[in-house]
Amino acid sequence: KLFRRPVYLSLFFYIFKLIVMACVLRTSAGCPSACRCYSLTVECGSLGLREIPQGLPSATETIFLQDNAIVQIRLQDLTRLGSLHYLYLQNNSISAVEPGAFLSQLQLLELALNGNLIHLVTADMFRGLEHLRILYLAGNQITRVQDHTFRGLHRLQELHLQENSIELLAEQALSGLSSLALLDLSRNHLRTLGSSSLKPLVSLQVLRVTENPWRCDCALGWLRTWIRDYGQRLLSSAEQRRLMCSEPPRLSHLSLVEVAPNSLVCIPPVVQLEPSHLTVRLGESLRVSCQASGYPQPQVTWKKASHGKTQLSSQGNGGIKTGSGRGIQDLGSGMLFLSNVTVAHAGRYECEAWNPGGVARVTFHLAVNMSSSSYSSQIWPRLPEVLDINQEPLYEQESMDFSALGPATQTAIAVGISLLALTAVLLLIMIYTRHQQYQKEEGSSYCASKEESILYANDYSDGPTTFSQLEDYRDDQGHEMYVLNRTNPILGSSSSRCAMMSRNPADGREGPLTAGPEVAYEIHC
């Protein structure tokens, strides 16, 4: 009854208006510059932003950031936005999403990343999006989708991957998408599709795979049968007719559903390798061609066997990692290139060709001739001329043996060892010579070890001098020199075991000292 009165009714609406304005002002207080914030929505589209703005209201549920210049999504960009439900980032320049960037978005339902520069998608990219319903990745630069990329997205209902450059969809790429209802793979570069790729999609209702360059061979036979038995509800009649074959040429004008089952054939690969055995010299380079034929064109891969174990090389243009891995390359198209051949390269190689029709293999044996140059026979005269890694267990693939090094390194090590040996021989000769000299002079040098008890004297009595001029004199070894008066010896009477010698200045010959046994030696000046 109270609110029936006009005065109270007007007052009620006025208070309600104040509350709404206060809420709007509170929300706008945390709104980034140039953005528009209202209720629980933030609009920052077409502002030329290069990164996701900071300071967004923590209660925001919807963010529009489309048509900007954002280049990446960082860990700290969305940490505070735990209530986010809708995030639109289409038509930016995003090429990188840091792993765990969406860990705080447990309530996110829709994520739009279409029209960006993403070329690689990984499972870590979408970690935390357990409630995500729709994921837009169309119009990027994705080339392949790896196994288990979308694990954890158990509630995902729509996955848009159209208008990319996807050439390969791994067998387990879509595993875990048990709730997926729509999958769009149209306008990509898919040529084939594995038979187990669609098995995890138990809830699939719409499948779009048109406008791909399909290679209609035995590998797509299952897809034709699957469309006939189960795909009628997934593909409309118009889409089935647009599922066109691009090869082989005889089927290029037909849709897959129109091709007869016996026309979807594959020719198993046949491999030719000449020669099957080859011997090369150390340091040389080698190209080995493995030719494979079949339909579709087989993929050729080189493998290196090491003591019964096979080491796989990467397909296409990857490199073979054997031993040190130096100088070994798989050039693709069946060509194996080995540069600067060492003993580690010797052994058994395997060329494998694969296509949906089967697998073919051929073995190639490589031996290494140790006589790569004139000096090799001088440095390693006892090594066998030709070594095969399979017959010589000394040179294991992962070892760092001397013979597995390059010729230049081997030469440097050999020269260093030779110099060390020569130095040791010279040192021994010097030690022996000194020892002989020591034994020869042992008798005459006995008193040398008794220097502290010997008085060194110098006789200057033949020339004019005074004691004051001589008292500070020292010889070359630093011994103090004293004036010797022959008529009045001042030395003690202790006998000396040393031979007393003196030098005659007339002829320079040494003779026995006649001054007595007290003096060690005497120098006449």
XYZ file of C-alpha atoms in Angstrom:
525
model
C 0.000 0.000 0.000
C 2.941 2.266 0.722
C 4.339 2.073 -2.860
C 0.937 2.878 -4.328
C 1.460 6.494 -3.329
C 3.149 8.559 -6.094
C 5.609 10.231 -3.697
C 7.032 6.987 -2.369
C 7.074 5.438 -5.821
C 9.136 8.336 -7.203
C 11.513 8.077 -4.241
C 11.982 4.352 -4.842
C 12.911 4.867 -8.512
C 15.285 7.665 -7.603
C 17.144 5.458 -5.097
C 17.302 2.601 -7.631
C 18.760 4.964 -10.232
C 21.438 6.090 -7.793
C 22.387 2.472 -7.087
C 22.698 1.673 -10.804
C 24.788 4.791 -11.426
C 27.058 3.896 -8.509
C 27.619 0.427 -9.936
C 28.379 1.843 -13.368
C 30.795 4.412 -11.929
C 32.528 1.738 -9.844
C 32.990 -0.451 -12.897
C 34.174 2.431 -15.055
C 36.758 3.419 -12.452
C 38.918 0.394 -13.431
C 38.373 0.671 -17.172
C 41.537 1.023 -19.314
C 42.037 4.164 -21.320
C 40.111 4.308 -24.627
C 38.164 1.140 -23.738
C 34.476 1.096 -22.915
C 33.337 -0.762 -19.829
C 29.746 -1.434 -18.934
C 28.129 -3.993 -16.682
C 30.519 -7.023 -16.883
C 31.736 -6.334 -20.433
C 34.883 -4.561 -21.686
C 35.166 -3.390 -25.314
C 38.700 -2.608 -26.576
C 38.347 -3.467 -30.261
C 40.090 -1.614 -33.127
C 42.307 0.524 -30.886
C 45.708 -0.531 -32.283
C 46.669 -2.229 -29.008
C 49.918 -4.265 -29.068
C 49.220 -6.158 -25.863
C 46.294 -7.087 -23.668
C 45.614 -4.044 -21.449
C 46.194 -4.286 -17.703
C 43.886 -3.110 -14.962
C 40.716 -4.695 -16.323
C 37.985 -5.143 -13.703
C 38.445 -8.519 -12.043
C 34.714 -9.314 -12.323
C 34.725 -8.946 -16.124
C 32.988 -11.802 -17.945
C 33.329 -10.682 -21.595
C 36.274 -8.972 -23.323
C 36.322 -7.771 -26.939
C 39.920 -7.269 -28.193
C 39.400 -7.965 -31.884
C 41.080 -6.047 -34.748
C 44.146 -4.892 -32.794
C 47.896 -5.579 -33.167
C 48.422 -7.885 -30.172
C 51.379 -10.216 -30.841
C 51.296 -12.638 -27.906
C 49.363 -13.781 -24.862
C 51.550 -13.740 -21.763
C 51.165 -15.499 -18.430
C 50.353 -12.295 -16.534
C 47.849 -10.931 -19.057
C 44.775 -12.822 -17.792
C 45.784 -13.877 -14.269
C 43.302 -11.619 -12.449
C 40.358 -12.397 -14.735
C 39.080 -15.558 -13.070
C 35.431 -14.827 -13.921
C 35.971 -14.563 -17.672
C 33.423 -16.395 -19.851
C 34.035 -14.986 -23.328
C 37.336 -13.803 -24.821
C 37.494 -12.500 -28.405
C 41.001 -11.967 -29.856
C 40.317 -12.519 -33.540
C 42.132 -10.564 -36.265
C 45.271 -9.686 -34.310
C 48.917 -10.642 -34.929
C 49.202 -13.290 -32.231
C 51.944 -15.812 -33.008
C 52.749 -17.087 -29.513
C 50.718 -18.146 -26.500
C 52.782 -18.845 -23.412
C 52.075 -22.277 -21.876
C 49.656 -21.878 -18.976
C 48.384 -18.484 -20.103
C 44.770 -19.664 -19.519
C 45.302 -21.463 -16.200
C 43.116 -18.930 -14.366
C 40.240 -19.119 -16.867
C 38.435 -22.120 -15.416
C 35.038 -20.615 -16.391
C 35.913 -19.630 -19.967
C 33.290 -20.891 -22.412
C 34.315 -19.340 -25.730
C 37.767 -18.425 -27.068
C 38.290 -16.758 -30.446
C 41.853 -16.819 -31.844
C 40.948 -16.924 -35.522
C 42.660 -14.627 -38.010
C 46.058 -14.580 -36.261
C 49.581 -15.873 -37.024
C 49.627 -19.033 -34.914
C 51.602 -21.817 -36.624
C 51.917 -24.349 -33.795
C 49.306 -25.517 -31.298
C 50.228 -27.615 -28.268
C 48.363 -29.140 -25.339
C 50.066 -26.725 -22.908
C 48.522 -23.823 -24.794
C 44.975 -24.714 -23.642
C 45.757 -25.994 -20.162
C 43.067 -24.954 -17.657
C 40.204 -24.570 -20.147
C 38.239 -27.507 -18.794
C 34.859 -25.832 -19.388
C 35.596 -24.433 -22.853
C 32.731 -24.989 -25.302
C 33.860 -23.249 -28.532
C 37.414 -22.785 -29.861
C 38.099 -20.712 -32.986
C 41.507 -21.322 -34.621
C 40.509 -20.682 -38.222
C 42.566 -18.477 -40.522
C 45.951 -19.051 -38.881
C 49.170 -20.658 -40.203
C 48.877 -24.090 -38.585
C 50.599 -26.796 -40.655
C 50.091 -29.879 -38.505
C 48.134 -31.004 -35.459
C 50.100 -33.309 -33.194
C 48.890 -36.125 -30.959
C 46.902 -35.153 -27.835
C 46.900 -31.457 -28.730
C 43.402 -30.906 -27.269
C 43.640 -33.160 -24.226
C 41.756 -31.791 -21.250
C 39.059 -30.111 -23.387
C 36.470 -32.736 -22.506
C 33.548 -30.292 -22.798
C 34.560 -28.753 -26.122
C 31.641 -28.801 -28.564
C 32.959 -26.830 -31.586
C 36.469 -26.834 -33.042
C 37.102 -24.535 -35.991
C 40.363 -25.272 -37.873
C 39.370 -24.198 -41.375
C 41.480 -21.965 -43.634
C 44.850 -23.071 -42.256
C 47.693 -24.955 -43.959
C 47.231 -28.263 -42.182
C 48.969 -31.063 -44.074
C 49.002 -33.675 -41.346
C 46.456 -34.613 -38.716
C 48.071 -37.119 -36.353
C 46.231 -40.308 -35.479
C 45.624 -39.184 -31.869
C 45.334 -35.450 -32.553
C 41.625 -35.380 -31.606
C 41.793 -37.778 -28.668
C 39.834 -36.654 -25.615
C 37.225 -34.663 -27.566
C 34.345 -36.911 -26.545
C 31.845 -33.998 -26.494
C 32.812 -32.496 -29.855
C 29.778 -31.949 -32.072
C 31.277 -29.828 -34.882
C 34.684 -30.207 -36.558
C 35.664 -27.924 -39.419
C 38.808 -28.919 -41.373
C 37.795 -27.405 -44.690
C 40.127 -25.351 -46.888
C 43.368 -26.856 -45.618
C 46.125 -28.875 -47.333
C 45.023 -32.304 -46.163
C 45.828 -35.056 -48.657
C 44.930 -38.008 -46.487
C 43.311 -38.790 -43.154
C 44.150 -41.682 -40.832
C 41.478 -44.270 -40.104
C 41.684 -43.692 -36.330
C 41.575 -39.888 -36.453
C 37.803 -39.599 -36.083
C 37.229 -42.518 -33.703
C 37.398 -40.432 -30.481
C 34.609 -38.146 -31.776
C 31.692 -40.169 -30.472
C 29.385 -37.109 -30.290
C 30.243 -35.671 -33.723
C 27.261 -34.261 -35.634
C 28.827 -31.935 -38.237
C 32.022 -32.683 -40.193
C 33.468 -30.288 -42.768
C 36.454 -31.585 -44.766
C 35.808 -30.110 -48.205
C 38.224 -28.093 -50.338
C 41.270 -30.139 -49.468
C 43.593 -31.661 -52.129
C 42.614 -35.247 -51.283
C 44.763 -38.022 -52.672
C 42.266 -40.762 -53.431
C 44.116 -44.020 -52.810
C 43.800 -47.027 -50.547
C 44.473 -44.850 -47.467
C 41.147 -43.027 -48.013
C 39.140 -46.153 -48.638
C 38.027 -46.231 -45.006
C 36.767 -42.609 -45.243
C 34.631 -43.454 -48.270
C 33.130 -46.431 -46.431
C 32.699 -44.411 -43.246
C 30.822 -41.652 -45.109
C 28.602 -44.219 -46.760
C 27.757 -45.963 -43.456
C 27.906 -43.211 -40.846
C 28.652 -39.934 -42.528
C 25.290 -39.257 -44.098
C 24.177 -37.422 -40.975
C 27.469 -35.494 -40.833
C 27.907 -34.448 -44.456
C 25.163 -32.978 -46.556
C 24.745 -34.209 -50.118
C 26.292 -30.989 -51.423
C 29.332 -31.404 -49.159
C 29.769 -35.025 -50.210
C 29.920 -33.953 -53.840
C 32.488 -31.251 -52.962
C 34.812 -33.850 -51.425
C 36.863 -33.947 -54.623
C 39.888 -36.051 -55.502
C 42.972 -34.104 -56.616
C 44.996 -37.185 -57.598
C 45.619 -39.551 -59.241
C 44.829 -37.764 -62.507
C 42.371 -40.445 -63.592
C 40.189 -39.659 -60.543
C 40.763 -35.906 -60.266
C 37.337 -35.040 -61.667
C 35.368 -37.260 -59.281
C 34.207 -36.841 -55.698
C 35.352 -39.421 -53.189
C 31.893 -40.905 -52.724
C 31.603 -41.468 -56.502
C 34.870 -43.400 -56.808
C 34.499 -47.147 -57.075
C 36.112 -49.054 -54.155
C 38.415 -51.016 -56.483
C 39.792 -47.729 -57.858
C 41.252 -46.701 -54.495
C 44.484 -48.632 -54.916
C 48.045 -48.203 -53.654
C 51.220 -49.553 -55.240
C 53.712 -50.805 -52.611
C 57.155 -49.201 -52.792
C 60.102 -50.702 -54.655
C 63.605 -49.578 -53.651
C 66.734 -49.517 -55.794
C 70.196 -48.829 -54.366
C 73.438 -49.052 -56.347
C 76.028 -49.940 -55.237
C 75.176 -51.838 -52.075
C 78.821 -51.867 -50.858
C 81.281 -48.995 -51.026
C 84.740 -48.140 -49.661
C 85.839 -44.505 -49.256
C 88.973 -42.832 -47.937
C 89.205 -40.801 -44.757
C 88.157 -37.179 -45.189
C 86.237 -37.718 -48.422
C 82.555 -36.873 -48.999
C 79.924 -39.303 -50.191
C 76.444 -39.146 -51.708
C 74.280 -42.244 -51.770
C 71.006 -42.240 -53.696
C 68.139 -44.514 -52.731
C 65.459 -44.521 -55.441
C 61.928 -45.572 -54.444
C 58.901 -45.942 -56.675
C 55.255 -46.626 -55.878
C 51.926 -44.906 -55.418
C 51.529 -42.689 -53.573
C 55.124 -41.510 -53.754
C 56.929 -43.269 -50.884
C 58.629 -41.416 -48.074
C 62.298 -42.389 -47.937
C 64.201 -42.501 -44.664
C 67.820 -43.439 -43.935
C 68.762 -45.363 -40.780
C 72.152 -46.211 -39.262
C 72.628 -49.564 -37.544
C 74.978 -49.750 -34.555
C 75.813 -53.199 -33.164
C 72.408 -54.644 -33.920
C 70.521 -51.490 -32.916
C 68.964 -49.223 -35.487
C 69.136 -45.471 -35.070
C 66.320 -43.666 -36.832
C 66.865 -40.559 -38.842
C 64.174 -37.927 -39.080
C 62.053 -37.996 -42.186
C 62.190 -35.461 -44.950
C 65.118 -33.074 -44.607
C 66.223 -34.113 -41.117
C 69.666 -35.330 -40.155
C 70.921 -38.709 -39.006
C 72.427 -38.746 -35.519
C 75.035 -41.487 -35.331
C 78.172 -41.386 -33.240
C 79.217 -37.780 -33.107
C 76.620 -36.918 -35.741
C 79.125 -34.856 -37.696
C 78.915 -34.690 -41.448
C 75.858 -36.919 -41.885
C 72.748 -35.546 -43.558
C 69.569 -37.003 -44.974
C 68.910 -34.650 -47.888
C 65.449 -36.013 -48.551
C 64.267 -37.626 -51.795
C 66.365 -40.673 -50.933
C 69.736 -38.897 -50.917
C 72.219 -39.520 -48.083
C 75.217 -37.171 -47.824
C 78.312 -37.862 -45.701
C 81.001 -35.191 -45.442
C 84.528 -35.553 -44.026
C 84.214 -39.315 -43.607
C 85.788 -40.814 -40.460
C 85.944 -44.350 -39.105
C 82.786 -43.626 -37.089
C 80.828 -43.381 -40.356
C 81.667 -46.932 -41.375
C 79.023 -49.603 -40.942
C 75.610 -50.680 -42.167
C 72.953 -48.222 -43.330
C 69.337 -48.947 -44.172
C 67.147 -47.149 -46.664
C 63.434 -47.489 -45.900
C 60.598 -46.455 -48.214
C 57.021 -46.249 -46.919
C 53.573 -45.519 -48.307
C 50.064 -46.740 -47.412
C 50.675 -49.770 -49.614
C 53.565 -51.096 -47.556
C 57.233 -50.783 -46.576
C 60.416 -51.686 -48.469
C 63.996 -51.726 -47.171
C 67.472 -52.110 -48.640
C 70.875 -52.297 -46.898
C 74.016 -50.341 -47.741
C 77.485 -51.185 -46.341
C 80.172 -48.536 -45.987
C 83.857 -49.275 -45.313
C 86.522 -46.643 -44.630
C 90.020 -46.849 -46.108
C 92.569 -45.593 -43.582
C 95.132 -44.623 -46.246
C 93.577 -41.258 -46.910
C 96.934 -39.525 -47.471
C 100.682 -40.167 -47.557
C 101.243 -39.426 -43.889
C 98.513 -41.709 -42.618
C 100.614 -44.807 -43.244
C 103.446 -43.282 -41.223
C 101.294 -42.351 -38.260
C 99.236 -45.536 -38.094
C 101.371 -48.217 -39.762
C 99.832 -51.063 -37.789
C 96.162 -50.296 -38.447
C 94.330 -52.343 -41.056
C 93.887 -50.661 -44.394
C 90.077 -50.963 -44.461
C 87.846 -50.927 -41.395
C 84.194 -51.785 -41.080
C 82.540 -50.611 -37.898
C 80.574 -53.831 -37.562
C 83.710 -55.997 -37.562
C 85.783 -53.656 -35.372
C 84.099 -53.332 -31.947
C 86.898 -50.961 -30.882
C 85.252 -48.063 -32.723
C 81.836 -47.869 -31.117
C 79.386 -45.265 -32.269
C 79.351 -43.213 -29.083
C 83.114 -43.483 -28.394
C 85.757 -40.803 -28.659
C 88.565 -43.129 -29.857
C 91.635 -41.642 -31.513
C 90.917 -43.322 -34.839
C 87.426 -41.861 -34.947
C 88.835 -38.344 -35.161
C 89.473 -36.450 -38.366
C 92.832 -36.663 -40.153
C 93.901 -33.172 -39.089
C 93.097 -33.886 -35.441
C 94.836 -37.247 -35.603
C 97.969 -35.631 -37.050
C 98.028 -32.913 -34.400
C 97.683 -35.464 -31.581
C 100.417 -37.683 -33.080
C 102.823 -34.730 -33.431
C 102.126 -33.685 -29.841
C 102.811 -37.188 -28.549
C 106.061 -37.328 -30.569
C 107.239 -33.996 -29.101
C 106.474 -35.194 -25.587
C 108.431 -38.398 -26.178
C 111.408 -36.469 -27.602
C 111.366 -34.119 -24.611
C 111.385 -37.093 -22.238
C 114.377 -38.650 -24.041
C 116.328 -35.371 -23.911
C 115.527 -35.017 -20.236
C 116.817 -38.517 -19.527
C 120.047 -37.752 -21.431
C 120.544 -34.565 -19.427
C 119.968 -36.403 -16.140
C 122.445 -39.125 -17.104
C 125.090 -36.571 -18.180
C 124.749 -34.636 -14.957
C 124.968 -37.834 -12.964
C 128.220 -38.803 -14.678
C 129.605 -35.336 -14.162
C 128.644 -35.461 -10.502
C 130.423 -38.779 -10.007
C 133.525 -37.409 -11.766
C 133.690 -34.276 -9.652
C 132.587 -35.867 -6.406
C 136.066 -35.925 -4.905
C 136.906 -32.338 -5.800
C 133.547 -30.957 -4.705
C 133.357 -32.582 -1.319
C 133.938 -29.361 0.524
C 131.291 -27.583 -1.505
C 128.693 -29.029 0.832
C 130.713 -27.709 3.798
C 130.714 -24.066 2.726
C 129.746 -22.780 6.144
C 132.926 -24.232 7.779
C 135.443 -23.132 5.082
C 137.429 -19.906 5.064
C 137.891 -18.452 1.599
C 141.119 -16.478 1.137
C 142.623 -14.250 -1.494
C 146.271 -13.369 -1.688
C 146.951 -9.821 -2.770
C 150.479 -9.666 -1.330
C 152.074 -9.458 -4.764
C 150.528 -6.094 -5.523
C 150.131 -2.772 -3.778
C 146.963 -2.637 -1.700
C 145.745 -1.985 1.810
C 143.584 -4.059 4.082
C 140.907 -1.392 4.137
C 140.508 -1.751 0.372
C 140.085 -5.501 0.559
C 138.053 -6.096 3.672
C 134.717 -5.578 1.907
C 135.492 -7.565 -1.208
C 133.422 -10.607 -2.155
C 133.840 -13.183 -4.882
C 131.260 -14.078 -7.587
C 129.422 -16.411 -5.218
C 129.209 -13.774 -2.475
C 131.877 -15.300 -0.191
C 133.811 -12.783 1.930
C 137.468 -12.440 0.924
C 140.309 -12.042 3.449
C 143.977 -10.992 3.076
C 146.283 -13.945 3.647
C 149.675 -13.362 5.273
C 151.753 -16.383 4.365
C 154.347 -15.681 7.036
C 151.795 -15.597 9.796
C 148.838 -17.933 9.159
C 145.760 -17.027 11.163
C 143.748 -20.147 10.404
C 143.050 -22.987 12.751
C 144.962 -26.257 12.757
C 142.110 -28.487 11.740
C 142.924 -30.676 8.793
C 141.047 -30.629 5.558
C 139.986 -33.633 3.510
C 139.792 -31.539 0.369
C 142.566 -31.237 -2.184
C 144.116 -27.773 -2.007
C 144.523 -26.194 -5.417
C 145.927 -22.913 -6.605
C 146.098 -21.267 -9.976
C 149.390 -19.944 -11.314
C 148.827 -16.631 -13.079
C 151.783 -17.246 -15.342
C 150.512 -20.311 -17.171
C 146.953 -20.573 -15.827
C 147.457 -24.166 -14.609
C 146.178 -25.341 -11.279
C 148.434 -26.902 -8.663
C 148.364 -28.040 -5.081
C 148.190 -25.306 -2.467
C 151.414 -25.064 -0.383
C 150.151 -22.706 2.274
C 148.879 -25.530 4.436
C 145.781 -27.593 4.942
C 143.915 -24.776 6.654
C 143.051 -22.932 3.406
C 140.342 -24.267 1.057
C 141.725 -22.604 -2.042
C 143.830 -19.663 -3.024
C 143.528 -17.271 -5.919
C 146.577 -15.340 -7.167
C 145.754 -11.988 -8.739
